[in-house]
């Protein structure tokens, strides 16, 4: 259901509308269509077993080493493409900025009607990727990773939630909506496997536990 944050003042009518919209979206296909469908739990378990286990090293990390929100087509950058993909009835202006629409955040179950309330989460964070192998990539590969619309790597979610996640892996952070956790770990493992990234021991243990219940 929609969450009301202290930093946002809403009327009773708006709150009721948000509640109704949230329930409607939760029960509609659009609620689960935001992210490219990740591999099955069985495939994720196979992928996870093949990943290299290694300690993380953040030496030299800089977010700017991952060029992100590049132009995808016309005037639309990656963020704007994801906002359009993940929302319902999204209207964009001539500069491709979302001017209206509705977004259901699968991490926490909140529904928003302003694009400014959404962050585009790198499901496997950029710093996490750096720690687990991306420090040896070319800039072009880091750019591809940071703007990947094909793998389940980018998703529009509540900004506060994304900021609370930061660069944490599943050993220390998971979506509060338990119903989404299986999808989350399947996507995490798929992205790490595709890009040849390693996992640390605590991360692998957490992923193994979550996948066992998928």
mmCIF file of C-alpha atoms in Angstrom, residues 25 28 30 83-91 100-104:
data_model
loop_
_atom_site.group_PDB
_atom_site.id
_atom_site.type_symbol
_atom_site.label_atom_id
_atom_site.label_comp_id
_atom_site.label_asym_id
_atom_site.label_seq_id
_atom_site.Cartn_x
_atom_site.Cartn_y
_atom_site.Cartn_z
ATOM 1 C CA UNK A 25 -1.395 -1.614 -9.309
ATOM 2 C CA UNK A 28 -2.280 -5.622 -12.124
ATOM 3 C CA UNK A 30 2.147 -3.551 -14.466
ATOM 4 C CA UNK A 83 10.628 5.790 -15.882
ATOM 5 C CA UNK A 84 8.496 5.292 -18.989
ATOM 6 C CA UNK A 85 8.910 1.511 -18.888
ATOM 7 C CA UNK A 86 8.190 1.114 -15.182
ATOM 8 C CA UNK A 87 5.271 3.514 -14.901
ATOM 9 C CA UNK A 88 1.614 3.482 -15.819
ATOM 10 C CA UNK A 89 0.087 6.116 -18.148
ATOM 11 C CA UNK A 90 3.367 8.013 -18.236
ATOM 12 C CA UNK A 91 3.289 11.249 -20.236
ATOM 13 C CA UNK A 100 2.672 12.724 -15.226
ATOM 14 C CA UNK A 101 2.036 9.065 -14.538
ATOM 15 C CA UNK A 102 1.947 6.551 -11.712
ATOM 16 C CA UNK A 103 4.779 4.382 -10.396
ATOM 17 C CA UNK A 104 4.555 1.382 -8.095
#
